[in-house]
Tab-separated table of C-alpha atoms in Angstrom:
chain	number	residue	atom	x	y	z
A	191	UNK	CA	135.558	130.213	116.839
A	192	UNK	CA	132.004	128.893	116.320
A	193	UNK	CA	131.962	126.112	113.160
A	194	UNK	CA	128.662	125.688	111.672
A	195	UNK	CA	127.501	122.723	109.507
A	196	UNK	CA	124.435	121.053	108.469
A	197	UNK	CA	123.794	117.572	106.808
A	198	UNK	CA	121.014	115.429	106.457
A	199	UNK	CA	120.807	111.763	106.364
A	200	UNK	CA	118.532	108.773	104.780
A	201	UNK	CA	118.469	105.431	105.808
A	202	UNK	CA	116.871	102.683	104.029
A	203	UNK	CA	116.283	99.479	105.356
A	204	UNK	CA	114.474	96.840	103.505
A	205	UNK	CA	112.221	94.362	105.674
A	206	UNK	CA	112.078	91.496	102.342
A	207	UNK	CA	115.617	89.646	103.861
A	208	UNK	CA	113.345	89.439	107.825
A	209	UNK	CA	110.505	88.432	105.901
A	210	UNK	CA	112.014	86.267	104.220
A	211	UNK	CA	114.337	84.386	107.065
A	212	UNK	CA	110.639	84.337	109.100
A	213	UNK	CA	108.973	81.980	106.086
A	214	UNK	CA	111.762	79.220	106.370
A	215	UNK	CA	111.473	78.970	110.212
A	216	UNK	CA	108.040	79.020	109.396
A	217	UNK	CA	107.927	76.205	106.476
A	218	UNK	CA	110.204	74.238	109.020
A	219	UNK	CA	108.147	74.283	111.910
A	220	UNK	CA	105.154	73.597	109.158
A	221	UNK	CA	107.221	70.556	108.147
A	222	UNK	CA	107.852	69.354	111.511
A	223	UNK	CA	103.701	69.523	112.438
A	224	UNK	CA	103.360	67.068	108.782
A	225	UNK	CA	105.892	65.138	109.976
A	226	UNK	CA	104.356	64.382	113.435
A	227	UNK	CA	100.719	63.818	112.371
A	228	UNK	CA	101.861	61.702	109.609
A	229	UNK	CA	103.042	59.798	112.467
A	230	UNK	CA	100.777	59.750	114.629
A	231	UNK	CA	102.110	61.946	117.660
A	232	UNK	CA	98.622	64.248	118.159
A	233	UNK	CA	95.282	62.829	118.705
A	234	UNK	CA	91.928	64.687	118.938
A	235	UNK	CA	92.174	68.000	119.529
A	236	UNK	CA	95.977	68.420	119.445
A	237	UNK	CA	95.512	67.461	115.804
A	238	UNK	CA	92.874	69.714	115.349
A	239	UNK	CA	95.566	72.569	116.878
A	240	UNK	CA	98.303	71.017	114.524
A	241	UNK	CA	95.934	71.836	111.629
A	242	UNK	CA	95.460	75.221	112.615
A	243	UNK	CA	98.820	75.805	113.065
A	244	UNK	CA	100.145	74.540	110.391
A	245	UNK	CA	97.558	76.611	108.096
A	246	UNK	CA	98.569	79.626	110.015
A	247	UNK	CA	102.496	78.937	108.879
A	248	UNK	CA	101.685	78.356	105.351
A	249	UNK	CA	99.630	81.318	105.043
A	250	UNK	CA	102.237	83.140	106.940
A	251	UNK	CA	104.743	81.863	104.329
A	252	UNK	CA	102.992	83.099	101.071
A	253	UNK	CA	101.538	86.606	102.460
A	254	UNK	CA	105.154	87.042	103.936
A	255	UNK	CA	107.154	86.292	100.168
A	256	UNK	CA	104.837	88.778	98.725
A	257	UNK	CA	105.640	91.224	101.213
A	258	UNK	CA	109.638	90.160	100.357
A	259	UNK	CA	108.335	91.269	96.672
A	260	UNK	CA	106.691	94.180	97.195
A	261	UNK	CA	109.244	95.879	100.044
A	262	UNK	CA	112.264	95.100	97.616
A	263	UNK	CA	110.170	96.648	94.957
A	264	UNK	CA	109.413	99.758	96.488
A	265	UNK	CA	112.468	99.972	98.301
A	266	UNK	CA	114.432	99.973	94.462
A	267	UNK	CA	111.834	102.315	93.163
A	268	UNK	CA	112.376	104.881	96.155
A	269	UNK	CA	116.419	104.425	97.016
A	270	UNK	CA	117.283	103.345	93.516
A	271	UNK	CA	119.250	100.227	92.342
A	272	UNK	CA	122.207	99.649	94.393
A	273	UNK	CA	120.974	101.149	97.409
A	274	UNK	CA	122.181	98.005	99.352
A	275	UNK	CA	125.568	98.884	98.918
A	276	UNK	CA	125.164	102.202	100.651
A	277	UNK	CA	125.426	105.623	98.955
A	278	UNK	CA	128.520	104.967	97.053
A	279	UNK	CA	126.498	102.367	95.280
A	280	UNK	CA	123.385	103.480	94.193
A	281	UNK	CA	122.984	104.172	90.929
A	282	UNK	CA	121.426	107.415	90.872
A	283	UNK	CA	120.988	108.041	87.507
A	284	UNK	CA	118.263	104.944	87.583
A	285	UNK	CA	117.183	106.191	90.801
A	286	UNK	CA	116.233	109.326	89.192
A	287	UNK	CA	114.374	108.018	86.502
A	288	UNK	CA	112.559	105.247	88.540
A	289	UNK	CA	111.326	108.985	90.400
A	290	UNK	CA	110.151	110.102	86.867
A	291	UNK	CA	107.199	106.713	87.236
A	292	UNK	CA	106.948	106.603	90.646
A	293	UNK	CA	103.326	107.430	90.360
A	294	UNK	CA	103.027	104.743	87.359
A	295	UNK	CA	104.730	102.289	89.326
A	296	UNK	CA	102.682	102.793	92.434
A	297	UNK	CA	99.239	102.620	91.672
A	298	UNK	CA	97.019	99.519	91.197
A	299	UNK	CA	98.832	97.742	89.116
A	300	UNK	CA	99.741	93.667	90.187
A	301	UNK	CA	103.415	92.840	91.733
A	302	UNK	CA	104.727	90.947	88.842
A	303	UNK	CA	103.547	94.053	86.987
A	304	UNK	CA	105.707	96.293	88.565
A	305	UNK	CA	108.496	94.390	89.420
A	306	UNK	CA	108.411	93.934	85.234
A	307	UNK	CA	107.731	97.473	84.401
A	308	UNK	CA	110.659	98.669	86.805
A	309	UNK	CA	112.888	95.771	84.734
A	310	UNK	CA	111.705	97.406	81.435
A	311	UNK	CA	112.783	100.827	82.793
A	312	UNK	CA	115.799	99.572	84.016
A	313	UNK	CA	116.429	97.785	80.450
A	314	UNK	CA	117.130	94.437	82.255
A	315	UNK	CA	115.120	91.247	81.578
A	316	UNK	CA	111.723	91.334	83.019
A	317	UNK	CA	110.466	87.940	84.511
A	318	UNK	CA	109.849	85.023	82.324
A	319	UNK	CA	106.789	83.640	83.788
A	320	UNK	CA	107.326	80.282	82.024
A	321	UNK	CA	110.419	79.756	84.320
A	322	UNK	CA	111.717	80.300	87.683
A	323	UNK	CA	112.159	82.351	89.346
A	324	UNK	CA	109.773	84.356	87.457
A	325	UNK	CA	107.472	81.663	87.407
A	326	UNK	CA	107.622	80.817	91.447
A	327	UNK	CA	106.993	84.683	91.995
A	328	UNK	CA	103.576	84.660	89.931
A	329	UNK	CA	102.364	81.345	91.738
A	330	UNK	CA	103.547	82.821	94.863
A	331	UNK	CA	101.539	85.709	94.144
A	332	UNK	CA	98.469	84.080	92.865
A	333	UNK	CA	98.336	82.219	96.075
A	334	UNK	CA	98.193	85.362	97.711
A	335	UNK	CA	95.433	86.893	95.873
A	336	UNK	CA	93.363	83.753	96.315
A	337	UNK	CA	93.390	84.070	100.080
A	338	UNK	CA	92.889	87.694	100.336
């Protein structure tokens, strides 16, 4: 007796949580190179090094929350809300409608933009940038755009 079957599988995985976890070593280690030129532990070049470094980790920081922003935005858009609770939890009737922008969602439009317009779709707030954490997320992204 010969059984034949065929399936198919997806598996989403969402990079914002890494990101994320990455920028608080980061702002600690940042924190730790304040702390010891504030007092006093590098001279000459080593300070010069601690100022590079620590530069390095706050830029790391912001271009790293963006990338939190924009991977949990796409990831929602693509998988549909829910999709973190595996396939029993995705709601795929908002998945399929996200589908029906994707192309509106995707294109040139700014993060805050998106991450709003999916809200809107969604009928859920969208981001009050008068207050937090709506207002974090625009700074966060301004910051961003002003090194790039």
């Amino acid at each position: 007796m010969t059984i034949k079957a065929r399936g198919s599988m997806s598996v989403t995985y969402d990079m914002a949580p890494q990101f994320l976890a990455a920028s608080n070593l980061f702002i600690e280690e940042a924190l730790q190179l304040e702390s010891n030129c504030r007092n006093g532990m590098y001279t000459g070049e080593e300070e010069a090094t601690a100022e590079v470094k620590h530069k390095g980790l706050v830029t790391a920081v912001i271009l790293q929350c963006c990338a939190a922003m924009e991977t949990s935005l796409y990831t929602v858009s693509v998988a549909g809300p829910g999709w973190h609770h595996g396939s029993n939890g995705v709601a795929v009737e908002d998945r399929e409608y996200l589908k029906l922008f994707a192309s509106d969602i995707d294109d040139k439009r700014g993060t805050i933009e998106k991450f709003n317009m999916v809200l809107n779709l969604l009928k859920l707030e969208p981001f009050d940038l008068g207050r937090n954490p709506g207002q974090d997320a625009s700074l966060v992204v301004k910051l961003r755009n002003s090194l790039i």
